[in-house]
């Protein structure tokens, strides 16, 4: 059992990049493990639904190559959580392929563990039937139809599957959807640190130099002891101050002090945060309270197909009466598309008005726009791309030519910046699950495969 | 003693919004030092009711936390539309902070 565990996180997200010199400086401090978080639900439901990544393979390959080589040269584990952005099977497989290619090209050999997180629908239905799936917050109770409709469902794993892979001698661990701190919390607990400091260390490392000043995509080094967590950026141009470390606790959390995780809650209410040097800060007093072991589910289902067009109006009369104008455009569209058999219930038409309330919608407190021009983003969602395109084409023509009281611009109401003006967005998705499942143990939802690369 | 009204946007060091998962929005208001934070706290203006009014959500649904280590307040509540769903205007939730900037604090 070590009394001090040193860990490095390369960047905020795999593929966001980090300076090579920062990784080198971190490796010189002999970390017990290096890793990086690979994903987030922040870019929206498209990625989980479609199986695509929000970072590019080129950027992922660059970040991974340095990490894998660094880990092998220093004989330490390298772990990636939430591979490929959303952690589903296609995301994970793409990451594995990149790592295999790196190993081949750079003549590296290691034991690889792959931890899957995409969920079998039959398993989820059996948990549902057993009363082991509960809604989170104001979500409705889950039903089988919602599970069936989902394009893909992932479970957000805790550190336990990583710890099992470490026990089995894995050196490179590629995991599906994980709670962000999981890889680092796992390594620290694997080396005998208690859950409080281990989880806190993971919380600091998950966004790397988001906890530093200046913030940036760069490497963060954390030293964990039985009762403390110490953070220091490896790039001498950055530093961790008590304030920058405290600020990280606010990032993307519902509460800055209480963090619900699989199997318990991290409570930082009584934390003391102290500078130990110009560039390093130590935190003590974090507590871990064990609770029922639950796994958060994320799912995405297909909504339909979308097509958009963008135009602007500079006509003062139209800017002034835009809402009334759009009402008559809607009516005109409904009439025109009915002629080719599209009913009102077959499509959704969304106008976003930039210069008016395009950013905040109904939450916008400034009711009267002071702008002299308005940008109109028109979107049509329908059951097929063909229908979406057809309704959007009518929308475009109606925006351009619909008459309004006092109209001066009789040749056309809108400036379209592009030809073609209409853009197909393809299939679109929505998040469809807001639930937790209670598994029989922390491993059953996350099968591990091993291979020697 | 007459009080001066100061805009929150002129007092705060940071005022930002972001998703806390796809269903919730979280808003942070940070001040530069303990003195400013304490003055704002003493004004009693930053309450769950304030966020409920600005963001049209039920007051009891707002989770408001004072966070002295960062001289900050954090409020978390339901998004207007789930991130990325039809009609959403802000997938990351990163541009929903502006109404707070105009809130007036008596000092």
PDB file of N, CA, C and O in Angstrom, chain A residues 98-161:
ATOM      1  N   UNK A  98      -8.009   2.874 -32.951  1.00  0.00           N
ATOM      2  CA  UNK A  98      -6.935   3.871 -32.953  1.00  0.00           C
ATOM      3  C   UNK A  98      -5.769   3.387 -32.079  1.00  0.00           C
ATOM      4  O   UNK A  98      -4.603   3.473 -32.466  1.00  0.00           O
ATOM      5  N   UNK A  99      -6.084   2.821 -30.909  1.00  0.00           N
ATOM      6  CA  UNK A  99      -5.028   2.339 -30.013  1.00  0.00           C
ATOM      7  C   UNK A  99      -4.282   1.150 -30.635  1.00  0.00           C
ATOM      8  O   UNK A  99      -3.052   1.079 -30.572  1.00  0.00           O
ATOM      9  N   UNK A 100      -5.025   0.245 -31.271  1.00  0.00           N
ATOM     10  CA  UNK A 100      -4.356  -0.898 -31.938  1.00  0.00           C
ATOM     11  C   UNK A 100      -3.406  -0.402 -33.028  1.00  0.00           C
ATOM     12  O   UNK A 100      -2.288  -0.910 -33.171  1.00  0.00           O
ATOM     13  N   UNK A 101      -3.851   0.598 -33.799  1.00  0.00           N
ATOM     14  CA  UNK A 101      -2.999   1.149 -34.867  1.00  0.00           C
ATOM     15  C   UNK A 101      -1.741   1.791 -34.297  1.00  0.00           C
ATOM     16  O   UNK A 101      -0.646   1.622 -34.837  1.00  0.00           O
ATOM     17  N   UNK A 102      -1.913   2.527 -33.210  1.00  0.00           N
ATOM     18  CA  UNK A 102      -0.753   3.174 -32.566  1.00  0.00           C
ATOM     19  C   UNK A 102       0.242   2.096 -32.119  1.00  0.00           C
ATOM     20  O   UNK A 102       1.446   2.211 -32.349  1.00  0.00           O
ATOM     21  N   UNK A 103      -0.283   1.031 -31.496  1.00  0.00           N
ATOM     22  CA  UNK A 103       0.592  -0.046 -31.010  1.00  0.00           C
ATOM     23  C   UNK A 103       1.362  -0.675 -32.167  1.00  0.00           C
ATOM     24  O   UNK A 103       2.564  -0.934 -32.063  1.00  0.00           O
ATOM     25  N   UNK A 104       0.650  -0.884 -33.280  1.00  0.00           N
ATOM     26  CA  UNK A 104       1.298  -1.505 -34.444  1.00  0.00           C
ATOM     27  C   UNK A 104       2.380  -0.570 -34.998  1.00  0.00           C
ATOM     28  O   UNK A 104       3.512  -0.977 -35.211  1.00  0.00           O
ATOM     29  N   UNK A 105       2.009   0.688 -35.210  1.00  0.00           N
ATOM     30  CA  UNK A 105       2.955   1.636 -35.828  1.00  0.00           C
ATOM     31  C   UNK A 105       4.157   1.902 -34.935  1.00  0.00           C
ATOM     32  O   UNK A 105       5.278   2.051 -35.414  1.00  0.00           O
ATOM     33  N   UNK A 106       3.933   1.974 -33.625  1.00  0.00           N
ATOM     34  CA  UNK A 106       5.027   2.314 -32.711  1.00  0.00           C
ATOM     35  C   UNK A 106       5.648   1.081 -32.058  1.00  0.00           C
ATOM     36  O   UNK A 106       6.461   1.199 -31.139  1.00  0.00           O
ATOM     37  N   UNK A 107       5.240  -0.112 -32.508  1.00  0.00           N
ATOM     38  CA  UNK A 107       5.781  -1.388 -32.010  1.00  0.00           C
ATOM     39  C   UNK A 107       5.701  -1.481 -30.485  1.00  0.00           C
ATOM     40  O   UNK A 107       6.682  -1.720 -29.788  1.00  0.00           O
ATOM     41  N   UNK A 108       4.491  -1.280 -29.977  1.00  0.00           N
ATOM     42  CA  UNK A 108       4.271  -1.366 -28.534  1.00  0.00           C
ATOM     43  C   UNK A 108       3.470  -2.624 -28.229  1.00  0.00           C
ATOM     44  O   UNK A 108       2.664  -3.069 -29.054  1.00  0.00           O
ATOM     45  N   UNK A 109       3.690  -3.199 -27.067  1.00  0.00           N
ATOM     46  CA  UNK A 109       2.894  -4.343 -26.652  1.00  0.00           C
ATOM     47  C   UNK A 109       2.447  -4.150 -25.206  1.00  0.00           C
ATOM     48  O   UNK A 109       3.218  -3.702 -24.371  1.00  0.00           O
ATOM     49  N   UNK A 110       1.185  -4.430 -24.962  1.00  0.00           N
ATOM     50  CA  UNK A 110       0.650  -4.248 -23.609  1.00  0.00           C
ATOM     51  C   UNK A 110      -0.650  -5.028 -23.469  1.00  0.00           C
ATOM     52  O   UNK A 110      -1.232  -5.491 -24.445  1.00  0.00           O
ATOM     53  N   UNK A 111      -1.079  -5.170 -22.208  1.00  0.00           N
ATOM     54  CA  UNK A 111      -2.354  -5.828 -21.941  1.00  0.00           C
ATOM     55  C   UNK A 111      -3.436  -4.748 -21.924  1.00  0.00           C
ATOM     56  O   UNK A 111      -3.377  -3.793 -21.144  1.00  0.00           O
ATOM     57  N   UNK A 112      -4.398  -4.927 -22.823  1.00  0.00           N
ATOM     58  CA  UNK A 112      -5.473  -3.943 -22.990  1.00  0.00           C
ATOM     59  C   UNK A 112      -6.760  -4.482 -22.368  1.00  0.00           C
ATOM     60  O   UNK A 112      -7.108  -5.643 -22.563  1.00  0.00           O
ATOM     61  N   UNK A 113      -7.432  -3.646 -21.603  1.00  0.00           N
ATOM     62  CA  UNK A 113      -8.770  -4.003 -21.110  1.00  0.00           C
ATOM     63  C   UNK A 113      -9.779  -3.050 -21.743  1.00  0.00           C
ATOM     64  O   UNK A 113      -9.540  -1.842 -21.801  1.00  0.00           O
ATOM     65  N   UNK A 114     -10.868  -3.609 -22.233  1.00  0.00           N
ATOM     66  CA  UNK A 114     -11.948  -2.807 -22.799  1.00  0.00           C
ATOM     67  C   UNK A 114     -13.179  -3.029 -21.931  1.00  0.00           C
ATOM     68  O   UNK A 114     -13.580  -4.177 -21.701  1.00  0.00           O
ATOM     69  N   UNK A 115     -13.734  -1.960 -21.413  1.00  0.00           N
ATOM     70  CA  UNK A 115     -14.913  -2.085 -20.540  1.00  0.00           C
ATOM     71  C   UNK A 115     -16.123  -1.496 -21.267  1.00  0.00           C
ATOM     72  O   UNK A 115     -16.149  -0.307 -21.594  1.00  0.00           O
ATOM     73  N   UNK A 116     -17.097  -2.352 -21.529  1.00  0.00           N
ATOM     74  CA  UNK A 116     -18.268  -1.933 -22.303  1.00  0.00           C
ATOM     75  C   UNK A 116     -19.332  -1.297 -21.405  1.00  0.00           C
ATOM     76  O   UNK A 116     -19.501  -1.699 -20.257  1.00  0.00           O
ATOM     77  N   UNK A 117     -20.057  -0.341 -21.984  1.00  0.00           N
ATOM     78  CA  UNK A 117     -21.105   0.302 -21.174  1.00  0.00           C
ATOM     79  C   UNK A 117     -22.451   0.393 -21.875  1.00  0.00           C
ATOM     80  O   UNK A 117     -23.428   0.844 -21.291  1.00  0.00           O
ATOM     81  N   UNK A 118     -22.483  -0.031 -23.175  1.00  0.00           N
ATOM     82  CA  UNK A 118     -23.781   0.007 -23.856  1.00  0.00           C
ATOM     83  C   UNK A 118     -24.653  -1.118 -23.288  1.00  0.00           C
ATOM     84  O   UNK A 118     -24.192  -2.238 -23.103  1.00  0.00           O
ATOM     85  N   UNK A 119     -25.914  -0.779 -23.002  1.00  0.00           N
ATOM     86  CA  UNK A 119     -26.749  -1.701 -22.249  1.00  0.00           C
ATOM     87  C   UNK A 119     -27.661  -2.547 -23.137  1.00  0.00           C
ATOM     88  O   UNK A 119     -28.211  -2.063 -24.128  1.00  0.00           O
ATOM     89  N   UNK A 120     -27.785  -3.792 -22.714  1.00  0.00           N
ATOM     90  CA  UNK A 120     -28.683  -4.719 -23.374  1.00  0.00           C
ATOM     91  C   UNK A 120     -30.116  -4.367 -22.959  1.00  0.00           C
ATOM     92  O   UNK A 120     -30.400  -4.242 -21.762  1.00  0.00           O
ATOM     93  N   UNK A 121     -31.003  -4.191 -23.954  1.00  0.00           N
ATOM     94  CA  UNK A 121     -32.368  -3.769 -23.624  1.00  0.00           C
ATOM     95  C   UNK A 121     -33.123  -4.821 -22.801  1.00  0.00           C
ATOM     96  O   UNK A 121     -33.947  -4.477 -21.958  1.00  0.00           O
ATOM     97  N   UNK A 122     -32.799  -6.092 -23.036  1.00  0.00           N
ATOM     98  CA  UNK A 122     -33.475  -7.145 -22.247  1.00  0.00           C
ATOM     99  C   UNK A 122     -33.095  -7.043 -20.765  1.00  0.00           C
ATOM    100  O   UNK A 122     -33.920  -7.217 -19.879  1.00  0.00           O
ATOM    101  N   UNK A 123     -31.812  -6.754 -20.533  1.00  0.00           N
ATOM    102  CA  UNK A 123     -31.356  -6.589 -19.143  1.00  0.00           C
ATOM    103  C   UNK A 123     -32.112  -5.438 -18.474  1.00  0.00           C
ATOM    104  O   UNK A 123     -32.610  -5.562 -17.351  1.00  0.00           O
ATOM    105  N   UNK A 124     -32.213  -4.300 -19.204  1.00  0.00           N
ATOM    106  CA  UNK A 124     -32.878  -3.139 -18.612  1.00  0.00           C
ATOM    107  C   UNK A 124     -34.344  -3.437 -18.345  1.00  0.00           C
ATOM    108  O   UNK A 124     -34.898  -3.029 -17.318  1.00  0.00           O
ATOM    109  N   UNK A 125     -34.988  -4.171 -19.267  1.00  0.00           N
ATOM    110  CA  UNK A 125     -36.409  -4.502 -19.054  1.00  0.00           C
ATOM    111  C   UNK A 125     -36.582  -5.415 -17.843  1.00  0.00           C
ATOM    112  O   UNK A 125     -37.561  -5.282 -17.097  1.00  0.00           O
ATOM    113  N   UNK A 126     -35.618  -6.311 -17.631  1.00  0.00           N
ATOM    114  CA  UNK A 126     -35.747  -7.202 -16.468  1.00  0.00           C
ATOM    115  C   UNK A 126     -35.535  -6.402 -15.171  1.00  0.00           C
ATOM    116  O   UNK A 126     -36.199  -6.657 -14.168  1.00  0.00           O
ATOM    117  N   UNK A 127     -34.624  -5.429 -15.205  1.00  0.00           N
ATOM    118  CA  UNK A 127     -34.447  -4.578 -14.013  1.00  0.00           C
ATOM    119  C   UNK A 127     -35.690  -3.737 -13.773  1.00  0.00           C
ATOM    120  O   UNK A 127     -36.093  -3.507 -12.632  1.00  0.00           O
ATOM    121  N   UNK A 128     -36.280  -3.262 -14.872  1.00  0.00           N
ATOM    122  CA  UNK A 128     -37.490  -2.450 -14.764  1.00  0.00           C
ATOM    123  C   UNK A 128     -38.618  -3.266 -14.125  1.00  0.00           C
ATOM    124  O   UNK A 128     -39.290  -2.805 -13.195  1.00  0.00           O
ATOM    125  N   UNK A 129     -38.761  -4.496 -14.622  1.00  0.00           N
ATOM    126  CA  UNK A 129     -39.819  -5.373 -14.094  1.00  0.00           C
ATOM    127  C   UNK A 129     -39.581  -5.675 -12.617  1.00  0.00           C
ATOM    128  O   UNK A 129     -40.531  -5.861 -11.849  1.00  0.00           O
ATOM    129  N   UNK A 130     -38.305  -5.717 -12.216  1.00  0.00           N
ATOM    130  CA  UNK A 130     -37.974  -6.019 -10.815  1.00  0.00           C
ATOM    131  C   UNK A 130     -38.051  -4.776  -9.926  1.00  0.00           C
ATOM    132  O   UNK A 130     -37.698  -4.837  -8.752  1.00  0.00           O
ATOM    133  N   UNK A 131     -38.464  -3.664 -10.512  1.00  0.00           N
ATOM    134  CA  UNK A 131     -38.582  -2.434  -9.728  1.00  0.00           C
ATOM    135  C   UNK A 131     -37.239  -1.801  -9.398  1.00  0.00           C
ATOM    136  O   UNK A 131     -37.107  -1.060  -8.429  1.00  0.00           O
ATOM    137  N   UNK A 132     -36.233  -2.100 -10.207  1.00  0.00           N
ATOM    138  CA  UNK A 132     -34.873  -1.627  -9.906  1.00  0.00           C
ATOM    139  C   UNK A 132     -34.454  -0.433 -10.760  1.00  0.00           C
ATOM    140  O   UNK A 132     -33.266  -0.099 -10.833  1.00  0.00           O
ATOM    141  N   UNK A 133     -35.405   0.209 -11.461  1.00  0.00           N
ATOM    142  CA  UNK A 133     -35.079   1.430 -12.206  1.00  0.00           C
ATOM    143  C   UNK A 133     -35.969   2.560 -11.693  1.00  0.00           C
ATOM    144  O   UNK A 133     -37.196   2.414 -11.657  1.00  0.00           O
ATOM    145  N   UNK A 134     -35.350   3.622 -11.261  1.00  0.00           N
ATOM    146  CA  UNK A 134     -36.092   4.745 -10.683  1.00  0.00           C
ATOM    147  C   UNK A 134     -35.833   6.030 -11.458  1.00  0.00           C
ATOM    148  O   UNK A 134     -34.737   6.227 -11.978  1.00  0.00           O
ATOM    149  N   UNK A 135     -36.848   6.924 -11.527  1.00  0.00           N
ATOM    150  CA  UNK A 135     -36.622   8.223 -12.174  1.00  0.00           C
ATOM    151  C   UNK A 135     -35.738   9.119 -11.313  1.00  0.00           C
ATOM    152  O   UNK A 135     -35.708   8.993 -10.098  1.00  0.00           O
ATOM    153  N   UNK A 136     -35.023  10.014 -11.970  1.00  0.00           N
ATOM    154  CA  UNK A 136     -34.223  11.028 -11.279  1.00  0.00           C
ATOM    155  C   UNK A 136     -34.958  12.352 -11.379  1.00  0.00           C
ATOM    156  O   UNK A 136     -35.420  12.720 -12.463  1.00  0.00           O
ATOM    157  N   UNK A 137     -35.042  13.083 -10.286  1.00  0.00           N
ATOM    158  CA  UNK A 137     -35.703  14.389 -10.319  1.00  0.00           C
ATOM    159  C   UNK A 137     -37.150  14.258 -10.777  1.00  0.00           C
ATOM    160  O   UNK A 137     -37.841  13.300 -10.420  1.00  0.00           O
ATOM    161  N   UNK A 138     -37.610  15.201 -11.609  1.00  0.00           N
ATOM    162  CA  UNK A 138     -39.021  15.188 -11.996  1.00  0.00           C
ATOM    163  C   UNK A 138     -39.337  14.269 -13.172  1.00  0.00           C
ATOM    164  O   UNK A 138     -40.407  14.381 -13.762  1.00  0.00           O
ATOM    165  N   UNK A 139     -38.438  13.362 -13.546  1.00  0.00           N
ATOM    166  CA  UNK A 139     -38.694  12.482 -14.701  1.00  0.00           C
ATOM    167  C   UNK A 139     -39.854  11.542 -14.412  1.00  0.00           C
ATOM    168  O   UNK A 139     -40.067  11.143 -13.269  1.00  0.00           O
ATOM    169  N   UNK A 140     -40.620  11.172 -15.455  1.00  0.00           N
ATOM    170  CA  UNK A 140     -41.678  10.175 -15.255  1.00  0.00           C
ATOM    171  C   UNK A 140     -41.071   8.785 -15.080  1.00  0.00           C
ATOM    172  O   UNK A 140     -39.908   8.568 -15.420  1.00  0.00           O
ATOM    173  N   UNK A 141     -41.861   7.859 -14.537  1.00  0.00           N
ATOM    174  CA  UNK A 141     -41.388   6.484 -14.404  1.00  0.00           C
ATOM    175  C   UNK A 141     -41.063   5.936 -15.787  1.00  0.00           C
ATOM    176  O   UNK A 141     -41.679   6.315 -16.778  1.00  0.00           O
ATOM    177  N   UNK A 142     -40.068   5.061 -15.842  1.00  0.00           N
ATOM    178  CA  UNK A 142     -39.661   4.477 -17.120  1.00  0.00           C
ATOM    179  C   UNK A 142     -40.679   3.431 -17.558  1.00  0.00           C
ATOM    180  O   UNK A 142     -41.313   2.780 -16.733  1.00  0.00           O
ATOM    181  N   UNK A 143     -40.857   3.281 -18.883  1.00  0.00           N
ATOM    182  CA  UNK A 143     -41.671   2.174 -19.388  1.00  0.00           C
ATOM    183  C   UNK A 143     -40.891   1.432 -20.482  1.00  0.00           C
ATOM    184  O   UNK A 143     -39.895   1.929 -20.995  1.00  0.00           O
ATOM    185  N   UNK A 144     -41.388   0.245 -20.813  1.00  0.00           N
ATOM    186  CA  UNK A 144     -40.681  -0.592 -21.792  1.00  0.00           C
ATOM    187  C   UNK A 144     -40.586   0.082 -23.144  1.00  0.00           C
ATOM    188  O   UNK A 144     -39.602  -0.068 -23.869  1.00  0.00           O
ATOM    189  N   UNK A 145     -41.645   0.828 -23.511  1.00  0.00           N
ATOM    190  CA  UNK A 145     -41.665   1.457 -24.836  1.00  0.00           C
ATOM    191  C   UNK A 145     -40.516   2.452 -24.982  1.00  0.00           C
ATOM    192  O   UNK A 145     -39.917   2.564 -26.062  1.00  0.00           O
ATOM    193  N   UNK A 146     -40.192   3.162 -23.900  1.00  0.00           N
ATOM    194  CA  UNK A 146     -39.085   4.126 -23.956  1.00  0.00           C
ATOM    195  C   UNK A 146     -37.759   3.399 -24.172  1.00  0.00           C
ATOM    196  O   UNK A 146     -36.906   3.856 -24.928  1.00  0.00           O
ATOM    197  N   UNK A 147     -37.606   2.240 -23.507  1.00  0.00           N
ATOM    198  CA  UNK A 147     -36.391   1.444 -23.714  1.00  0.00           C
ATOM    199  C   UNK A 147     -36.329   0.986 -25.167  1.00  0.00           C
ATOM    200  O   UNK A 147     -35.290   1.090 -25.828  1.00  0.00           O
ATOM    201  N   UNK A 148     -37.481   0.519 -25.695  1.00  0.00           N
ATOM    202  CA  UNK A 148     -37.509   0.028 -27.081  1.00  0.00           C
ATOM    203  C   UNK A 148     -37.189   1.120 -28.091  1.00  0.00           C
ATOM    204  O   UNK A 148     -36.527   0.868 -29.095  1.00  0.00           O
ATOM    205  N   UNK A 149     -37.706   2.311 -27.837  1.00  0.00           N
ATOM    206  CA  UNK A 149     -37.504   3.397 -28.808  1.00  0.00           C
ATOM    207  C   UNK A 149     -36.064   3.914 -28.846  1.00  0.00           C
ATOM    208  O   UNK A 149     -35.643   4.508 -29.833  1.00  0.00           O
ATOM    209  N   UNK A 150     -35.317   3.689 -27.777  1.00  0.00           N
ATOM    210  CA  UNK A 150     -33.972   4.268 -27.703  1.00  0.00           C
ATOM    211  C   UNK A 150     -33.069   3.705 -28.791  1.00  0.00           C
ATOM    212  O   UNK A 150     -33.062   2.498 -29.064  1.00  0.00           O
ATOM    213  N   UNK A 151     -32.322   4.577 -29.421  1.00  0.00           N
ATOM    214  CA  UNK A 151     -31.334   4.163 -30.410  1.00  0.00           C
ATOM    215  C   UNK A 151     -30.171   3.485 -29.691  1.00  0.00           C
ATOM    216  O   UNK A 151     -29.587   2.537 -30.187  1.00  0.00           O
ATOM    217  N   UNK A 152     -29.868   3.996 -28.515  1.00  0.00           N
ATOM    218  CA  UNK A 152     -28.718   3.485 -27.759  1.00  0.00           C
ATOM    219  C   UNK A 152     -28.866   3.923 -26.303  1.00  0.00           C
ATOM    220  O   UNK A 152     -29.256   5.057 -26.029  1.00  0.00           O
ATOM    221  N   UNK A 153     -28.545   3.013 -25.367  1.00  0.00           N
ATOM    222  CA  UNK A 153     -28.570   3.344 -23.937  1.00  0.00           C
ATOM    223  C   UNK A 153     -27.231   2.933 -23.342  1.00  0.00           C
ATOM    224  O   UNK A 153     -26.751   1.819 -23.588  1.00  0.00           O
ATOM    225  N   UNK A 154     -26.630   3.848 -22.589  1.00  0.00           N
ATOM    226  CA  UNK A 154     -25.391   3.509 -21.876  1.00  0.00           C
ATOM    227  C   UNK A 154     -25.605   3.684 -20.382  1.00  0.00           C
ATOM    228  O   UNK A 154     -26.428   4.483 -19.945  1.00  0.00           O
ATOM    229  N   UNK A 155     -24.859   2.917 -19.609  1.00  0.00           N
ATOM    230  CA  UNK A 155     -24.827   3.084 -18.163  1.00  0.00           C
ATOM    231  C   UNK A 155     -23.539   3.814 -17.813  1.00  0.00           C
ATOM    232  O   UNK A 155     -22.511   3.615 -18.460  1.00  0.00           O
ATOM    233  N   UNK A 156     -23.609   4.666 -16.791  1.00  0.00           N
ATOM    234  CA  UNK A 156     -22.431   5.444 -16.407  1.00  0.00           C
ATOM    235  C   UNK A 156     -21.718   4.714 -15.284  1.00  0.00           C
ATOM    236  O   UNK A 156     -22.146   4.760 -14.124  1.00  0.00           O
ATOM    237  N   UNK A 157     -20.622   4.031 -15.629  1.00  0.00           N
ATOM    238  CA  UNK A 157     -19.975   3.146 -14.649  1.00  0.00           C
ATOM    239  C   UNK A 157     -19.195   3.916 -13.576  1.00  0.00           C
ATOM    240  O   UNK A 157     -18.759   5.044 -13.781  1.00  0.00           O
ATOM    241  N   UNK A 158     -19.031   3.264 -12.451  1.00  0.00           N
ATOM    242  CA  UNK A 158     -18.194   3.791 -11.383  1.00  0.00           C
ATOM    243  C   UNK A 158     -16.772   3.277 -11.528  1.00  0.00           C
ATOM    244  O   UNK A 158     -16.403   2.729 -12.570  1.00  0.00           O
ATOM    245  N   UNK A 159     -15.941   3.420 -10.489  1.00  0.00           N
ATOM    246  CA  UNK A 159     -14.540   2.998 -10.583  1.00  0.00           C
ATOM    247  C   UNK A 159     -14.325   1.487 -10.505  1.00  0.00           C
ATOM    248  O   UNK A 159     -13.259   0.999 -10.897  1.00  0.00           O
ATOM    249  N   UNK A 160     -15.337   0.745 -10.013  1.00  0.00           N
ATOM    250  CA  UNK A 160     -15.115  -0.679  -9.716  1.00  0.00           C
ATOM    251  C   UNK A 160     -14.654  -1.503 -10.919  1.00  0.00           C
ATOM    252  O   UNK A 160     -13.713  -2.298 -10.795  1.00  0.00           O
ATOM    253  N   UNK A 161     -15.299  -1.341 -12.118  1.00  0.00           N
ATOM    254  CA  UNK A 161     -14.800  -2.137 -13.253  1.00  0.00           C
ATOM    255  C   UNK A 161     -13.346  -1.803 -13.615  1.00  0.00           C
ATOM    256  O   UNK A 161     -12.571  -2.697 -13.986  1.00  0.00           O
TER     257      UNK A 161
END
